[in-house]
XYZ file of C-alpha atoms in Angstrom:
615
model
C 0.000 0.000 0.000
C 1.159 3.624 -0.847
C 2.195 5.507 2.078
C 0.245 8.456 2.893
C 3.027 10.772 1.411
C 2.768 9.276 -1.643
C -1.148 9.491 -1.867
C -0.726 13.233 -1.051
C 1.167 13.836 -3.888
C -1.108 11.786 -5.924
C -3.949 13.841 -4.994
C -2.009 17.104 -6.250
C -0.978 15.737 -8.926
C -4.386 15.137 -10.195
C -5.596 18.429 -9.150
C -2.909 19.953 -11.171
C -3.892 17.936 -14.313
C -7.521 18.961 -14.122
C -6.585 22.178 -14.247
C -3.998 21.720 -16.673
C -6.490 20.136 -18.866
C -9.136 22.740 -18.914
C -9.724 24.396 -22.005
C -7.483 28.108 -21.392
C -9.315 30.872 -24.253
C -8.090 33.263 -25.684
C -7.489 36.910 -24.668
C -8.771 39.415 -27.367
C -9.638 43.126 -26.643
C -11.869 45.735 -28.670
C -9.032 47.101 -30.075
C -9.765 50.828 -29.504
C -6.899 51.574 -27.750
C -4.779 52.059 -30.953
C -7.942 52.814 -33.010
C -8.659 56.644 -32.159
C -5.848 59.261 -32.826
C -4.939 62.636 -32.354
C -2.871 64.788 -35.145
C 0.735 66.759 -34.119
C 0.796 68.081 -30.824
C 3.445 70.435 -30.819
C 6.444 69.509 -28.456
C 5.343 66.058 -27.834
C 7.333 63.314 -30.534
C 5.317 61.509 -32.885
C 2.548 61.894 -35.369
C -1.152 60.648 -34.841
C -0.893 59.350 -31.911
C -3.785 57.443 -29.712
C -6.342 59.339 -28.150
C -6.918 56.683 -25.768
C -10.473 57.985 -25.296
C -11.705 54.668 -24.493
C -8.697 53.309 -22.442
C -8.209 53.643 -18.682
C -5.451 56.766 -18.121
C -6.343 57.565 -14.515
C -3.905 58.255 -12.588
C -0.994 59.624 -15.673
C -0.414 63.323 -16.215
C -3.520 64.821 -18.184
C -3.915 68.088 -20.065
C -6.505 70.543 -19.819
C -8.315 68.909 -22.215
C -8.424 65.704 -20.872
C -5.886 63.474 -22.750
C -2.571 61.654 -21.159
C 0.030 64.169 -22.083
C 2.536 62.156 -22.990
C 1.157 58.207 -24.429
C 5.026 57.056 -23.957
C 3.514 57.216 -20.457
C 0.713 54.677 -20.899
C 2.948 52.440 -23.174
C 5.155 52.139 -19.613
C 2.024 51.292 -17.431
C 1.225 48.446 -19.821
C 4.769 47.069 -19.827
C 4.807 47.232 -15.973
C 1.254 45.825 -15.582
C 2.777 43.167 -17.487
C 6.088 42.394 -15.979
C 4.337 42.736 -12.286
C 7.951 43.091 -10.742
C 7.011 46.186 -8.073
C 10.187 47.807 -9.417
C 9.361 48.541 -12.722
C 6.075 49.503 -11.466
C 7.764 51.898 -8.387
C 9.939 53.722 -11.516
C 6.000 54.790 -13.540
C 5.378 58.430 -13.305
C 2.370 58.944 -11.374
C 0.346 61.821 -12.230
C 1.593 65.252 -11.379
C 4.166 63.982 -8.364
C 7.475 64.545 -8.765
C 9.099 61.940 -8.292
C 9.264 60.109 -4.686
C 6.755 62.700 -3.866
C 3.624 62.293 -2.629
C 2.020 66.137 -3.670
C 1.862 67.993 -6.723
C 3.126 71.529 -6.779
C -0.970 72.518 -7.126
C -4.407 71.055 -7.931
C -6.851 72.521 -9.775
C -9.784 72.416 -7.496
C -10.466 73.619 -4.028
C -11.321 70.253 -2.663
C -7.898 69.046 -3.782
C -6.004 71.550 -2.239
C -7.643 71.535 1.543
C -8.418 67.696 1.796
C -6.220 66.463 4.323
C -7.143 69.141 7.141
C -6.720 72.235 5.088
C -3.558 70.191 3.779
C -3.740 69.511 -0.288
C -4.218 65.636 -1.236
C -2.002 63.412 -2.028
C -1.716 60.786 -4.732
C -2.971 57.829 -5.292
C -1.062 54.653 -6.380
C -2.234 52.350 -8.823
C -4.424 49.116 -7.489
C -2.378 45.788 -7.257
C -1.284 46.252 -10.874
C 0.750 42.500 -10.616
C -1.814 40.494 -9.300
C -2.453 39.163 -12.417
C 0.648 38.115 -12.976
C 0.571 35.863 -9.612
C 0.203 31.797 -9.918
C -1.834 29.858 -7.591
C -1.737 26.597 -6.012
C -5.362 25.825 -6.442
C -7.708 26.239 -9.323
C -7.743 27.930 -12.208
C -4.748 30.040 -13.298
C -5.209 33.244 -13.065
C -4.907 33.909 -16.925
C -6.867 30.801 -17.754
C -10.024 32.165 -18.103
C -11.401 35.180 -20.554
C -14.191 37.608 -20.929
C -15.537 38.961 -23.875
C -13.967 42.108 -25.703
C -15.543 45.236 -24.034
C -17.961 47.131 -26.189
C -16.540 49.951 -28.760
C -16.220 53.201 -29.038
C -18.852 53.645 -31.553
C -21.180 50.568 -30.442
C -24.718 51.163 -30.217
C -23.981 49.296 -27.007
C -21.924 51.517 -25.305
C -23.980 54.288 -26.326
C -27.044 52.492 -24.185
C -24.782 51.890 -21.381
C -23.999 55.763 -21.084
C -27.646 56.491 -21.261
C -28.149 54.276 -18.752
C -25.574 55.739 -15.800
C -26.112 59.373 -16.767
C -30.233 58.463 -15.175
C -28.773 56.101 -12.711
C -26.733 59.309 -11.512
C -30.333 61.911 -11.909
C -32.629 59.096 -9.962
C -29.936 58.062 -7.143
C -32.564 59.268 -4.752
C -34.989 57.573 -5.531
C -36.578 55.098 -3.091
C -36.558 51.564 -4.939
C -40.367 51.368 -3.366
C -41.249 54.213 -5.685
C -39.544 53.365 -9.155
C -43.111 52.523 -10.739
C -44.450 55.859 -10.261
C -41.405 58.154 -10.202
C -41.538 60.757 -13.417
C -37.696 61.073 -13.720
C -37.737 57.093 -13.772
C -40.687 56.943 -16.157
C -38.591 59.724 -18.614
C -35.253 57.172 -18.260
C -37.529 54.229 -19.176
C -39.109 55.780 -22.164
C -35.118 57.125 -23.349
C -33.673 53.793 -22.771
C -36.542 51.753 -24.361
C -35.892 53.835 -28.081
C -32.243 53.246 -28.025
C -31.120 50.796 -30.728
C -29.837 48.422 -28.428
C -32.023 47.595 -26.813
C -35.035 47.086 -28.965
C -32.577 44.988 -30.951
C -30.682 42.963 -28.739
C -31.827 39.247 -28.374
C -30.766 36.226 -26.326
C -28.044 34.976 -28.216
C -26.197 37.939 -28.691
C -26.846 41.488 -29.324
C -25.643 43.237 -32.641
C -22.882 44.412 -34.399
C -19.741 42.310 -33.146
C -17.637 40.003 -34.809
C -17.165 37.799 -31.834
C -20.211 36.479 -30.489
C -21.167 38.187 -26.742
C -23.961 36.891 -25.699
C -24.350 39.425 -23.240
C -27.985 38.834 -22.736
C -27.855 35.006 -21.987
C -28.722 34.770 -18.577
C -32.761 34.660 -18.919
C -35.241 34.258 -21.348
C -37.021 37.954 -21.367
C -34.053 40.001 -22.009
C -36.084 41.412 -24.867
C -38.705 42.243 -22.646
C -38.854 46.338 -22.445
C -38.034 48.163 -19.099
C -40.137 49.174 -16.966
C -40.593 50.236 -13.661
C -40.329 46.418 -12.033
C -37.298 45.171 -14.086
C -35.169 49.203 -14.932
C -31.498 49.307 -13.820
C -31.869 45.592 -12.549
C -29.349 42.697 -13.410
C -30.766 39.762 -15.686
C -29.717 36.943 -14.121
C -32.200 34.050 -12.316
C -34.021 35.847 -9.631
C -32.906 39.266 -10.057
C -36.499 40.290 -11.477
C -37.953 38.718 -8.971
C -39.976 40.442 -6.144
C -38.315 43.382 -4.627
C -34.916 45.003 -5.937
C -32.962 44.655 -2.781
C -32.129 40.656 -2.096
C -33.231 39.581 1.312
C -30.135 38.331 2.208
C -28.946 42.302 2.354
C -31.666 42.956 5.449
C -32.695 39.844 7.205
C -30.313 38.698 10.171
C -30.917 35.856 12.464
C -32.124 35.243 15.989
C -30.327 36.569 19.001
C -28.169 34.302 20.871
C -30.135 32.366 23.612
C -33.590 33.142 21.928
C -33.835 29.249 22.277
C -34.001 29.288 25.509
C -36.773 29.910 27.762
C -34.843 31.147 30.736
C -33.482 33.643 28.127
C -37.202 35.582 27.807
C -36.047 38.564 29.582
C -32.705 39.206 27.690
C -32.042 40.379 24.154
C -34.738 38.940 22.045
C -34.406 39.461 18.070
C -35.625 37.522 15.253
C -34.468 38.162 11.524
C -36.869 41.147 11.217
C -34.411 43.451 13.429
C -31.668 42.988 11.079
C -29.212 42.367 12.947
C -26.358 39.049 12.152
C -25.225 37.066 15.640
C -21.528 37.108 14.874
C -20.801 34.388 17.750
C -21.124 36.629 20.620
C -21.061 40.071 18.858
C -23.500 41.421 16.739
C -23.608 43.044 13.559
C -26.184 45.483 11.914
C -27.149 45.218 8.497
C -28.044 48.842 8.276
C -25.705 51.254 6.230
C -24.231 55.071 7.459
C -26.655 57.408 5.036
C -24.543 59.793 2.925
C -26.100 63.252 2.824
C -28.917 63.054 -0.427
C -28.513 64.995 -3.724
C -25.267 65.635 -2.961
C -22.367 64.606 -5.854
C -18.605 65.117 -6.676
C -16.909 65.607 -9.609
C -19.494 67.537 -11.468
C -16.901 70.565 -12.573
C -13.880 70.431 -14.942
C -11.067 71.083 -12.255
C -12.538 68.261 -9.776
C -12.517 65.968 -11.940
C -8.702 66.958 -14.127
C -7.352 66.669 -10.492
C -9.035 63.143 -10.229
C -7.805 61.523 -13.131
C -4.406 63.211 -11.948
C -4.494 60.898 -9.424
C -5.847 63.511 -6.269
C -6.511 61.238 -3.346
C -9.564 63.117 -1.894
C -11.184 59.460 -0.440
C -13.154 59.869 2.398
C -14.375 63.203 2.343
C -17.994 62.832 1.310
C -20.577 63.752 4.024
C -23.271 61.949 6.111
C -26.740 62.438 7.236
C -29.449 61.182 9.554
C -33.066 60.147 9.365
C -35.455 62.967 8.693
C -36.261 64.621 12.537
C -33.359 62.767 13.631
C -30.887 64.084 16.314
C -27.036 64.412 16.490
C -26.371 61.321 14.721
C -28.359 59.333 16.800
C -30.018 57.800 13.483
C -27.187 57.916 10.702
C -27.827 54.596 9.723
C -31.032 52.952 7.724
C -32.035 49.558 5.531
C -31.118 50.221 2.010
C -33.986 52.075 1.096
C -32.036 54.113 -2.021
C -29.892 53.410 -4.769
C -27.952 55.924 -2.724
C -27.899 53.707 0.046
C -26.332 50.480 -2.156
C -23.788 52.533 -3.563
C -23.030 53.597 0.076
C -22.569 49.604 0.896
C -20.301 48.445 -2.255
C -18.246 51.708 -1.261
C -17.057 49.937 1.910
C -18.280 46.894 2.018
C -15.236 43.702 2.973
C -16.025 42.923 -1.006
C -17.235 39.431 0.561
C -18.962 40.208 3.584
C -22.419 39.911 2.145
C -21.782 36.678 0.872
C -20.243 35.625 4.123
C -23.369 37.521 6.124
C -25.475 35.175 3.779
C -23.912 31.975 4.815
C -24.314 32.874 8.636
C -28.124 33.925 8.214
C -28.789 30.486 6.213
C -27.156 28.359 8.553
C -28.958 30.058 11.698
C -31.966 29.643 9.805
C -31.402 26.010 8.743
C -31.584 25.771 5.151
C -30.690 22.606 3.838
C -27.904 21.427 2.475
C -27.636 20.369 -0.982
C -29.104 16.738 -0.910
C -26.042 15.889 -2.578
C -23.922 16.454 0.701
C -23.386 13.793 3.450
C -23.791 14.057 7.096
C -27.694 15.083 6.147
C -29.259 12.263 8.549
C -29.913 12.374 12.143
C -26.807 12.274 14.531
C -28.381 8.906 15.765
C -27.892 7.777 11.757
C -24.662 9.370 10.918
C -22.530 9.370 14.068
C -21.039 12.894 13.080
C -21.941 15.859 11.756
C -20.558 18.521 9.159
C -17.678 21.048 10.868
C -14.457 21.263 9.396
C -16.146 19.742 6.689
C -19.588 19.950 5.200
C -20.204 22.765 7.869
C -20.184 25.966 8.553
C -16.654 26.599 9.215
C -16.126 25.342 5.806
C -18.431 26.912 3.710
C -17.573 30.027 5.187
C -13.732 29.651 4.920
C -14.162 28.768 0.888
C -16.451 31.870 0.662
C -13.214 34.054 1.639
C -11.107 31.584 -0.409
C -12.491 32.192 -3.482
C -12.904 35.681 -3.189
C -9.212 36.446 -3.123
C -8.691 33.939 -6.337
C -11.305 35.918 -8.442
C -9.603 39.382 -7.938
C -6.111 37.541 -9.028
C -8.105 36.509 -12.534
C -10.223 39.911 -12.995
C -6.721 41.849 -12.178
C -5.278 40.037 -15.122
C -7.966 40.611 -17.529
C -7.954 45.108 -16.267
C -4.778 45.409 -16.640
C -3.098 43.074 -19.366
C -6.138 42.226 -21.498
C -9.051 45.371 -21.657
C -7.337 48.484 -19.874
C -11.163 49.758 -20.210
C -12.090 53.607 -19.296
C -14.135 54.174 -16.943
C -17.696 55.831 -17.299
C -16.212 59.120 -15.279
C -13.841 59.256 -18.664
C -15.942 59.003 -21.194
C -18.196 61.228 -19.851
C -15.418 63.617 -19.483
C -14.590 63.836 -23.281
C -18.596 63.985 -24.119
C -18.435 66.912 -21.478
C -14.825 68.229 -23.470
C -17.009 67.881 -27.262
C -20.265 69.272 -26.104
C -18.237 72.388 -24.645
C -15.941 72.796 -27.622
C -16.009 69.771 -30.666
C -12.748 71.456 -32.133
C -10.690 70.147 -29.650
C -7.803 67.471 -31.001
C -8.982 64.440 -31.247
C -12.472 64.550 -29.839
C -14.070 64.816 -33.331
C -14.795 61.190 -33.039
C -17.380 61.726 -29.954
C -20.112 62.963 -32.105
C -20.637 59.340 -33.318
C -21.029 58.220 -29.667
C -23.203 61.140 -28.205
C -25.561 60.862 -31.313
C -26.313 57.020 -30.792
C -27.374 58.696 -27.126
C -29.860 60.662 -28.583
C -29.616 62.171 -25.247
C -30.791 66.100 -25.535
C -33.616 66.292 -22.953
C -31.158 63.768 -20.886
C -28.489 65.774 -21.475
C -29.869 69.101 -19.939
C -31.488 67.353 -17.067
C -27.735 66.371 -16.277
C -26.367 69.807 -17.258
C -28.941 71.260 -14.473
C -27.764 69.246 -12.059
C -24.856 69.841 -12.057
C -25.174 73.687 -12.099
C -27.152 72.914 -8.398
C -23.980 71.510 -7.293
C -21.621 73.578 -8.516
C -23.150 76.204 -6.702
C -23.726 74.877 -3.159
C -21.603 76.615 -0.731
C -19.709 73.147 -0.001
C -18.500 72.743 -3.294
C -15.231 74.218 -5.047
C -16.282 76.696 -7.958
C -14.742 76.219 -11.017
C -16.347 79.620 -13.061
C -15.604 77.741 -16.630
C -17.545 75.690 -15.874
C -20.259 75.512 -13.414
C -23.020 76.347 -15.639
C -21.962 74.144 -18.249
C -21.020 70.649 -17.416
C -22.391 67.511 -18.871
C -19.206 65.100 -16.817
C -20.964 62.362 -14.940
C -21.898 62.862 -11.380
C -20.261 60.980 -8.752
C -21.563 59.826 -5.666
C -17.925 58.727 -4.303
C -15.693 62.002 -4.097
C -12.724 60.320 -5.890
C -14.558 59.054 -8.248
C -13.818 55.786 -9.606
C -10.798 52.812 -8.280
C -7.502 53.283 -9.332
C -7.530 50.627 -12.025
C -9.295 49.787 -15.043
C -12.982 49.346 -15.179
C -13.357 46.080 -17.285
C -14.302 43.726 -15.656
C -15.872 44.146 -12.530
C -13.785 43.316 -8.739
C -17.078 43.038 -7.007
C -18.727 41.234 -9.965
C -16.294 38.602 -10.112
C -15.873 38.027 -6.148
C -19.722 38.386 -6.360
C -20.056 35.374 -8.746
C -17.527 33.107 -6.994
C -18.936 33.757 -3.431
C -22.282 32.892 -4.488
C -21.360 29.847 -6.614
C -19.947 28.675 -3.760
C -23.174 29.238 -1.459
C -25.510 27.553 -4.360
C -23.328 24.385 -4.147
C -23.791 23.770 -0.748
C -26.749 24.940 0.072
C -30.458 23.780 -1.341
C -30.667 26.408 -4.046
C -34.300 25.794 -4.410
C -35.426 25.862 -1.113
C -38.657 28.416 -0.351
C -37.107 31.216 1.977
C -39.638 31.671 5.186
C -39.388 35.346 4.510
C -40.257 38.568 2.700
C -39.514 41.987 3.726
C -39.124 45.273 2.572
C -38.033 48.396 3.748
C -40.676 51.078 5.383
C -40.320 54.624 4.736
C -37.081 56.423 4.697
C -35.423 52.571 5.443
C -36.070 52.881 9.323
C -37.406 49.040 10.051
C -38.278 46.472 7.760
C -42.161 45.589 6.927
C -43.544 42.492 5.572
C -43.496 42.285 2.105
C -46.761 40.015 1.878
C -47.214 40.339 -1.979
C -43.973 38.065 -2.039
C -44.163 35.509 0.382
C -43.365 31.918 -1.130
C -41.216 33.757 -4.029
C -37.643 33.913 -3.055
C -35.497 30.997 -3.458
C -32.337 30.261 -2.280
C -31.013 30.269 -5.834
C -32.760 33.586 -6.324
C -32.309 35.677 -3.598
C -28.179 34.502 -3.891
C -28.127 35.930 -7.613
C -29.752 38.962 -6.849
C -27.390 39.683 -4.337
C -24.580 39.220 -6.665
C -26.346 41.414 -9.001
C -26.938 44.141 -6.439
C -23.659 44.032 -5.253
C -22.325 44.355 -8.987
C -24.856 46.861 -10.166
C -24.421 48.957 -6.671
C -20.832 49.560 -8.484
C -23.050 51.260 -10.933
C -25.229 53.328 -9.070
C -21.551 54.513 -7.853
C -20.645 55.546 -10.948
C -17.777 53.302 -11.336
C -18.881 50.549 -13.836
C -21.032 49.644 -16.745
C -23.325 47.502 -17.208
C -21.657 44.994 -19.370
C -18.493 45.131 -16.773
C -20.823 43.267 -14.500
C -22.293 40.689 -16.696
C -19.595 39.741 -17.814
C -17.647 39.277 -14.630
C -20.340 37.356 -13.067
C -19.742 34.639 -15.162
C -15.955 34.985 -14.716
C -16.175 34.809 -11.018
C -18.600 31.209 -11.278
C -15.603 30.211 -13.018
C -13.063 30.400 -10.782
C -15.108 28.714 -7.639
C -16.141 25.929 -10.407
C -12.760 25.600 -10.833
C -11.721 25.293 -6.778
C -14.887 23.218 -6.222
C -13.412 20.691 -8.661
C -10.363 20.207 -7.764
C -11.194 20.138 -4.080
C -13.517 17.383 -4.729
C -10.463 15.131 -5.163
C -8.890 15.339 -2.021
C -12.402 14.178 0.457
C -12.976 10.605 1.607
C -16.741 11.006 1.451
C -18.523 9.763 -1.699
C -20.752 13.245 -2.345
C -21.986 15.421 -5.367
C -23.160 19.201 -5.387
C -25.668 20.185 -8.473
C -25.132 24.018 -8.807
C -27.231 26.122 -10.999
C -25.147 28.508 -13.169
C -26.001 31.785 -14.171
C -26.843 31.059 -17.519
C -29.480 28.610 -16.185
C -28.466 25.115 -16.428
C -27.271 23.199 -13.547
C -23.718 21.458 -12.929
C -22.690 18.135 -10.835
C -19.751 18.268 -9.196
């Protein structure tokens, strides 16, 4: 008989060849970032070179006018993306710094210049360019898996998914209970539903790309038109289901001791309150409420000094209920699309998925039937623990978190290099003020696939409201006359490319995870909503019996993802795509994990796209 050193190795041996084995795609990218161009700029070498409207530059030295100054610059960031050695990466210019230092001789906007205490900001370093670059010990490599080519420039697509954050940023406000009968909803439903793509996109893939998307996959309705139910919603299993906030983002469990009669005099809580038993500690599932209306980054010289690299994080400002006293109620149920973006702001990136796993196993669900250790302890002699329990589903939750941000860092930064949305918007901002600018002629194909007027002065408004507020830094070019994106986070958008999604991908592994080992069709015994202004939660009695486990997991992937965009930060197809990626990955683990247990089990997980897989 083998000894159990050899067996070991065995056992990572053949982990090693199933991933081997797997099927590693190709990487291809849209292929604007050498597409658009710019004519002689005098005192900079070359002729015609790229605009690099569509590629992430946040965070090099920008002109006036928007563009990197010098694309030698953004040639270097891809060569030390690539190489991941922190040397090469330590010699990259950053922004306006000279170099070794952390300030700029001057920003351009007020709020740059006093943010640390009167102090000017900072910069800001570039996000864990190398991580892609890393190797892992358990499944798949980090480069072994690929998303689709982000959309183009001049894509119908792209044009839909501007529309679409430009309202996201004008109904942010909003209370998700009132989306049916809001008018500034009703005018982004009626915009959205005329735009090409969407009255032509279909389930197998939308329009107008050589390599087959299928960005609308996940259900069967996707060619359904918006309306107030299904508008600025995911499309994934579940997400159009019921309310727009998953349960699993305001239910908690019971208090510890509620079990107990002797208990009846102590702390007495049931899911309703909210509040997660975190062993002896407990945590709330309300969030802080940032001050309403309020947004960043709607004048020229907030938002040059942001894609300079300004590090103004933190400085956005709080609130309380209404007739609420010195802070005594600064925290509510998410009751606003404010409120979400508040939570994927801060949130431990897996901590929802993680607060999932706790509620469902203080509530009991199931297990997949697949699992062992299901009987009575009279039957099986043991239960699940360190394996098949909770200490293991909750570890592999974290697991595969960190894994998915090694394979979406890889596809930002070596593969896409997308803009984000506070870019583009920039240069529509740059052409709508002055089209003669170099390079920006090639924005009027773009802004007039938005067919975005009425939009467009709705946006220019509110902006004007902010650039005048008495908190804000002035900028006199252009207060009155600023069509740049509004930004709920003061800094605006991560320090790394947009494409794909960090959240989305950690979102679709953490949830894979929690479908495999838990019954993903089981009925969830509740349904709640949040009352007025998010203060407690009220039953929701229109949708008891609707939420599954399956369900209610995927929507809170897809709020977590799509809370990105209610930030700002993301598009649409950044999230869809990165889903998928993330499902991957904990596939991937699940897999090879499989081999090293002495217990004959399966797990049947339903997929995104959904069919169902047995592990």
């Amino acid at each position: 008989m083998n000894s159990r050193q050899d067996r070991a190795k065995a056992v990572r041996y053949s982990a090693a060849e199933v991933a081997y084995n797997r099927i590693h795609p190709l990487h291809i990218s849209s292929g604007d970032e050498q597409r658009y161009r710019r004519k002689k700029i005098p005192g900079l070498p070359g002729e015609n070179v790229p605009s690099l409207l569509n590629s992430f530059t946040k965070g090099l030295s920008h002109d006036m006018d928007g563009f990197v100054v010098d694309t030698d610059d953004f040639e270097a960031f891809i060569r030390a993306s690539d190489s991941g050695d922190i040397d090469v990466i330590a010699d990259l210019p950053l922004a306006k710094a000279p170099a070794d230092q952390d300030i700029p001789t001057t920003w351009q906007s007020n709020i740059a210049n006093t943010a640390k205490g009167g102090a000017p900001a900072v910069v800001r370093g570039w996000e864990s360019m190398g991580t892609g670059q890393t190797f892992e010990l358990e499944g798949p490599d980090p480069q072994a898996m690929a998303i689709p080519p982000a959309p183009k420039l001049w894509s119908d697509e792209l044009a839909s998914e501007m529309v679409e954050l430009y309202w996201m940023t004008l109904v942010r406000d909003v209370p998700f209970t009132k989306f049916d009968t809001n008018p500034m909803v009703g005018d982004a439903i009626k915009h959205l539903n005329k735009l090409d793509w969407i009255k032509t996109r279909s389930v197998y893939g939308l329009k107008d790309y050589e390599i087959k998307r299928k960005r609308g996959y996940f259900v069967d309705n996707v060619n359904d038109a918006f309306n107030g139910d299904n508008i600025f919603r995911g499309n994934i299993k579940g997400d159009d289901v019921g309310f727009h906030i998953s349960q699993f983002l305001y239910v908690g469990t019971n208090a510890q001791g509620k079990g107990n009669p002797a208990n009846i005099d102590t702390i007495n809580f049931d899911a309703s309150e909210g509040l997660i038993q975190y062993g002896s500690c407990t945590a709330n599932q309300r969030v802080r409420i940032c001050t309403p209306k309020k947004d960043y980054m709607t004048n020229w010289s907030q938002w040059i000094d942001n894609q300079n690299a300004a590090d103004v994080r933190g400085l956005e400002s709080y609130g309380d209920l209404p007739g609420a006293n010195h802070n005594a109620e600064g925290y509510r149920f998410i009751w606003t699309p404010r409120d979400l973006a508040t939570f994927v702001h801060y949130d431990a990136l897996h901590q929802a998925y993680f607060n999932a796993c706790i509620i469902m196993l203080d509530l009991k669900i199931p297990f997949d039937p697949g699992l062992p250790f299901r009987g009575s302890d009279a039957i099986d002699k043991q239960i699940g623990f360190a394996t098949f329990g909770g200490p293991h589903i909750l570890t592999l939750v974290s697991e595969v978190a960190a894994r998915a941000l090694k394979a979406v860092r890889f596809q930002k930064y070596s593969v896409h290099r997308r803009a984000r949305p506070e870019q583009l918007a920039g240069f529509i901002d740059r052409y709508k003020t002055d089209s003669t600018i170099n390079g920006i002629e090639c924005m009027k194909e773009l802004i007039d696939k938005m067919n975005a007027n009425a939009m467009f002065n709705k946006v220019k408004a509110h902006n004007a409201n902010q650039n005048t507020r008495a908190d804000r830094s002035t900028d006199p070019t252009s207060a009155d006359n600023s069509w740049l994106l509004p930004m709920p986070f003061v800094e605006g958008s991560p320090m790394h490319p947009s494409y794909g999604s960090g959240h989305a991908t950690v979102a679709g592994a953490c949830v894979t995870i929690l479908k495999a080992f838990f019954d993903s069709g089981y009925i969830l015994p509740f349904s709640y909503k949040p009352s007025n202004h998010g203060r407690t939660l009220v039953h929701d009695a229109a949708h008891d019996n609707m939420y599954t486990v399956e369900g209610e997991l995927n929507k809170l992937a897809g709020n977590i993802a799509f809370g990105r965009n209610w930030g700002g930060v993301h598009w649409y197809s950044d999230q869809l795509e990165s889903l998928r990626l993330g499902e991957q990955m904990a596939l991937g683990i699940l897999e090879e994990q499989k081999l090293t247990y002495g217990e004959n089990f399966s797990m049947s997980i339903p997929l995104f796209d959904g069919t169902t897989i047995r592990i």
